[in-house]
XYZ file of C-alpha atoms in Angstrom:
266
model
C 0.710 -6.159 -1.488
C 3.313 -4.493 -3.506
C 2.120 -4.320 -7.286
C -1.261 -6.244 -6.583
C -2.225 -5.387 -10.267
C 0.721 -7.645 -11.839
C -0.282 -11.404 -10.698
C -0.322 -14.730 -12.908
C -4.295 -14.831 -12.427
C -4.664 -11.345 -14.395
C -2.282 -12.887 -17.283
C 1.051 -10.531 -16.545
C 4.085 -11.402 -18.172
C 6.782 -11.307 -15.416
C 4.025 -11.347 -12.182
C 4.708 -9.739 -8.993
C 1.750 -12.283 -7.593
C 0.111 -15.738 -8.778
C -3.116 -14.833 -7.140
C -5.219 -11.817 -7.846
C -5.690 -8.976 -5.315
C -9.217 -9.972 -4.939
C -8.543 -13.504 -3.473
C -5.801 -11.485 -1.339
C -8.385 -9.143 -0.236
C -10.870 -12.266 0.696
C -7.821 -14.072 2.389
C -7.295 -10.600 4.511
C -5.179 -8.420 2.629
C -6.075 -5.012 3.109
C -3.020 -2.602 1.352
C -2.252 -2.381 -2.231
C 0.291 -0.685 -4.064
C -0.554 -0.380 -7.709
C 1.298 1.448 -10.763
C -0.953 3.602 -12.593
C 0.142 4.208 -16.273
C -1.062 6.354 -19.653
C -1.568 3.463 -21.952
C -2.223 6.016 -25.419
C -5.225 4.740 -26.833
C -6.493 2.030 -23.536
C -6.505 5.083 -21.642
C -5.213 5.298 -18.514
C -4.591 1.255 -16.220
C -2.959 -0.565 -13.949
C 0.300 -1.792 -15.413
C 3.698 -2.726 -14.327
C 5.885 -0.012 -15.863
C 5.188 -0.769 -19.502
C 1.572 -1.323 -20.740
C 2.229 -4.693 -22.697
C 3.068 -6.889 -20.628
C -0.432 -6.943 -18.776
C -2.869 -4.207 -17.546
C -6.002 -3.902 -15.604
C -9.262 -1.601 -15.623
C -9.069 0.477 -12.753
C -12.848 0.873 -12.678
C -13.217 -2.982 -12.574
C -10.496 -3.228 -9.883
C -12.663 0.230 -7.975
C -16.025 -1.699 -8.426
C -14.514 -5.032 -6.791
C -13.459 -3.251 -3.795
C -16.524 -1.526 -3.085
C -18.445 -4.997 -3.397
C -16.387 -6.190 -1.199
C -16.577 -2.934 1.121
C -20.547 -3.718 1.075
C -20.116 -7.742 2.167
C -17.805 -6.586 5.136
C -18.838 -3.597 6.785
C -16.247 -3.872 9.358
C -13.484 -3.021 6.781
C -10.860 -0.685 5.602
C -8.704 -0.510 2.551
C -5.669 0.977 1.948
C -4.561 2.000 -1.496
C -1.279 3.505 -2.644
C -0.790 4.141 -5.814
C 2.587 4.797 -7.956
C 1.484 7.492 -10.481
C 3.386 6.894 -14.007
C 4.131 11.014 -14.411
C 4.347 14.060 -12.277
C 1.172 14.778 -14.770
C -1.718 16.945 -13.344
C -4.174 14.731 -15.863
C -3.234 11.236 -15.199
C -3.993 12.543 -11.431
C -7.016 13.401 -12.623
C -7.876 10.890 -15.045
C -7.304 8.806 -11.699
C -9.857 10.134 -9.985
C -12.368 10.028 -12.922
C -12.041 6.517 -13.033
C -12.959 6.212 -9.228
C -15.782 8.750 -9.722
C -17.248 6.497 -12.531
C -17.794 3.966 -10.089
C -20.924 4.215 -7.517
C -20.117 5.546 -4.085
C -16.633 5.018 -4.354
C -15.615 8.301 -3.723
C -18.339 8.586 -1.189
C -16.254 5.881 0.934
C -13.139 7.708 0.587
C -11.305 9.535 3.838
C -10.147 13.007 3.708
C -7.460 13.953 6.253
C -8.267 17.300 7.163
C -4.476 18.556 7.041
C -0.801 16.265 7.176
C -0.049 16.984 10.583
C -3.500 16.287 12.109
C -3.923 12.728 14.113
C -4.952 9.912 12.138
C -8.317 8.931 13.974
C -8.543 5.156 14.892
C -9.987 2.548 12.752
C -13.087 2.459 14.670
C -14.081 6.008 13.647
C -12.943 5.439 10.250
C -15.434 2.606 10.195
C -18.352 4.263 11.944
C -18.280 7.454 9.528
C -18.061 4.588 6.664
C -14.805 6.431 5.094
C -13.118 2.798 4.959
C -11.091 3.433 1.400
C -7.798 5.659 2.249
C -5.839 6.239 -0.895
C -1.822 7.915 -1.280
C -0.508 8.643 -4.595
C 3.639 9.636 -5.036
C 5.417 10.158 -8.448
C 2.421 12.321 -9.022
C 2.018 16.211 -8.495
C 3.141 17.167 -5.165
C -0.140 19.286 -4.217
C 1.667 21.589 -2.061
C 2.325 24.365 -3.718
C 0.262 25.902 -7.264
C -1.466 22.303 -7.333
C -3.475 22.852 -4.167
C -6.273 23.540 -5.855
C -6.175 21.356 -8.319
C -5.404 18.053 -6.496
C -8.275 15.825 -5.417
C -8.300 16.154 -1.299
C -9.318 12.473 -1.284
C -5.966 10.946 -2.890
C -3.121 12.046 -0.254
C 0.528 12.634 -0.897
C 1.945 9.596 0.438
C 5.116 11.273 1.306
C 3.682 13.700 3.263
C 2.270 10.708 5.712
C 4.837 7.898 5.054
C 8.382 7.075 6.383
C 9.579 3.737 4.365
C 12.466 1.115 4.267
C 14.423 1.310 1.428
C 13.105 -0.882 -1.775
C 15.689 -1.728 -4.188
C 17.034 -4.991 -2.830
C 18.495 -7.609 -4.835
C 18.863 -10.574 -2.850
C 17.921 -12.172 0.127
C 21.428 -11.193 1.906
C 20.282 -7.510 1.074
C 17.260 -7.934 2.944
C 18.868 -9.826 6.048
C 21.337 -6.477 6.336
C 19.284 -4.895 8.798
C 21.886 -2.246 9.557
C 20.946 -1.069 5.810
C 17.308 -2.676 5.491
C 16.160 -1.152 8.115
C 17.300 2.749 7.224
C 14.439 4.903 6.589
C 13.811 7.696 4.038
C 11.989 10.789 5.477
C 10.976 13.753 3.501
C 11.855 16.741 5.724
C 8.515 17.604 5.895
C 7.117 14.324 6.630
C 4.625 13.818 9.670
C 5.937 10.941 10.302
C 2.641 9.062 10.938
C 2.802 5.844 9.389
C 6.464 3.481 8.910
C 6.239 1.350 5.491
C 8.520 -1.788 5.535
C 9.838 -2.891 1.708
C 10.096 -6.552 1.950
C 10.415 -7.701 -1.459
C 13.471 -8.411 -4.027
C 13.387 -5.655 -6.863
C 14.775 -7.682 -9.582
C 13.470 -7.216 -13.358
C 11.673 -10.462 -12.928
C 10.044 -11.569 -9.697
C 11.095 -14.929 -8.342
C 8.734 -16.754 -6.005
C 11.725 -18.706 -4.514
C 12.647 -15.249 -2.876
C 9.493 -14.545 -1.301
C 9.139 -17.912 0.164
C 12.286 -17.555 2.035
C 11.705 -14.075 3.323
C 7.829 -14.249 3.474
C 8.417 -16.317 6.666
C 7.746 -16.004 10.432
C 11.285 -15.936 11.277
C 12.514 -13.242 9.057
C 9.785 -10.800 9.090
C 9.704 -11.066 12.832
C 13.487 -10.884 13.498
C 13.509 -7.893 10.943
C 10.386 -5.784 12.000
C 12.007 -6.474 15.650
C 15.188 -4.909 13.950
C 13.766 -1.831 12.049
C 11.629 -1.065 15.306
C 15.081 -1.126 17.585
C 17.223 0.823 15.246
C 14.772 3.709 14.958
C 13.250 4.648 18.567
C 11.046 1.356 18.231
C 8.726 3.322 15.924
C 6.059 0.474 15.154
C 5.588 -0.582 11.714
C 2.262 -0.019 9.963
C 2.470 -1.595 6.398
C 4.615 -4.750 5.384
C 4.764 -4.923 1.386
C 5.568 -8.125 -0.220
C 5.110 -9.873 -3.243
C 4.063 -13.487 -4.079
C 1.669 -12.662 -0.968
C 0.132 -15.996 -0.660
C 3.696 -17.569 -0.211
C 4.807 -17.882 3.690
C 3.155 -16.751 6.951
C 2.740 -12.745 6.339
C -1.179 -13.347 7.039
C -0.472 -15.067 10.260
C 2.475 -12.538 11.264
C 0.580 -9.664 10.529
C -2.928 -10.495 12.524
C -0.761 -11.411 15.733
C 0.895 -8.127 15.679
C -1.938 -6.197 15.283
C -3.545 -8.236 17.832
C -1.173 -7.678 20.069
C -0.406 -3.540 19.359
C -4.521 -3.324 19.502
C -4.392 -4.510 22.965
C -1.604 -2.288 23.796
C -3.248 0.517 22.619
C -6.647 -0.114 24.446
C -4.315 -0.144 27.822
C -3.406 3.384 27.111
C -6.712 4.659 26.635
């Protein structure tokens, strides 16, 4: 859910969303990519860019997802979030607001080191470290920050091969040949392939995401993106207006059906 803070239900001017990320969590969202910001005298909050034309307490947003952590057991979250500076403090005043809220932090996964194997959901779940949280645009942490970064929020470069994400039409999206290219840091492990499918345009347009939140598209172009690069699978599909098309359905059948591949190999 790319920008799940900015949504018509939260009162943002120019929404990324109409629904909130808590009925997209309940409907079976389980990513989020959300822009943290300095808002002077608010303090630090989710906001899209500029503080004024909406916001959101992270600790409220940190509390939901834990209640909802504690009604489904079974569940992981995934949280990426677009720090507002290179600033040491913000990344800090980040991680104050998640250690203000009860066991938050206690649910959080560490990965012991960026070219270690990601363990399977299943272990994630049984050790009850079901929140996994990426930051970029924030200190890189790996180099005189070491020390200083929290070990819980991980460099999302570091993990994270992506699409590119400044498209401005529909047409842009259908050009796999350039959709479908992928930025790599050098250092990169590689372990996880993020697929931008969204139109960047100063103001979201819900006509957009109803044409390319479909079956057809996303299946042709994850099909695509997989073929042009070594059919790497895709992990993470980021869209806005997330309650328009069939992503939900799309999603849930892949996984289904890469689950059931996986338990062939093991």
């Amino acid at each position: 859910m790319h920008n799940a803070m900015s949504t018509s239900d939260d009162n943002f001017m120019l929404p990324n969303h109409v629904l909130g990320m808590e009925k997209a969590l309940d409907a079976g969202y389980r990513g989020f990519m959300l822009d943290v910001c300095d808002c002077g005298s608010s303090g630090i909050r989710f906001c899209h860019g500029v503080c004024f034309i909406g916001t959101r307490s992270l600790s409220t947003v940190f509390q939901n997802l834990v209640n909802f952590l504690d009604r489904n057991s079974d569940e992981v979250v995934i949280l990426e979030f677009q720090m507002g500076s290179s600033s040491m403090d913000l990344l800090k005043n980040l991680f104050g607001e998640m250690q203000s809220v009860d066991r938050f932090i206690d649910m959080m996964y560490v990965h012991p080191s960026k070219n270690a194997d990601w363990p399977l959901m299943s272990e994630i779940i049984s050790r009850d470290k079901r929140i996994i949280a990426f930051q970029h645009n924030g200190p890189s942490c790996n180099n005189a920050y070491t020390e200083a970064c929290p070990t819980q929020i991980h460099r999302w470069w570091d993990h994270i091969i992506a699409t590119p994400f400044a498209f401005s039409s529909v047409n842009d999206i259908l050009d796999f040949p350039k959709s479908c290219l992928l930025y790599i840091e050098e250092e990169s492990s590689r372990s996880f392939l993020n697929l931008n499918h969204f139109i960047a345009n100063s103001i979201p347009d819900q006509r957009n995401a109803i044409v390319i939140n479909t079956e057809e598209i996303i299946k042709n172009r994850v099909s695509a993106c997989s073929e042009m690069n070594d059919r790497i699978n895709v992990n993470f599909i980021t869209v806005d207006f997330w309650n328009s098309g069939d992503v939900l359905d799309i999603v849930n059948a892949y996984n289904k059906a890469r689950s059931k591949a996986l338990r062939r190999t093991l």
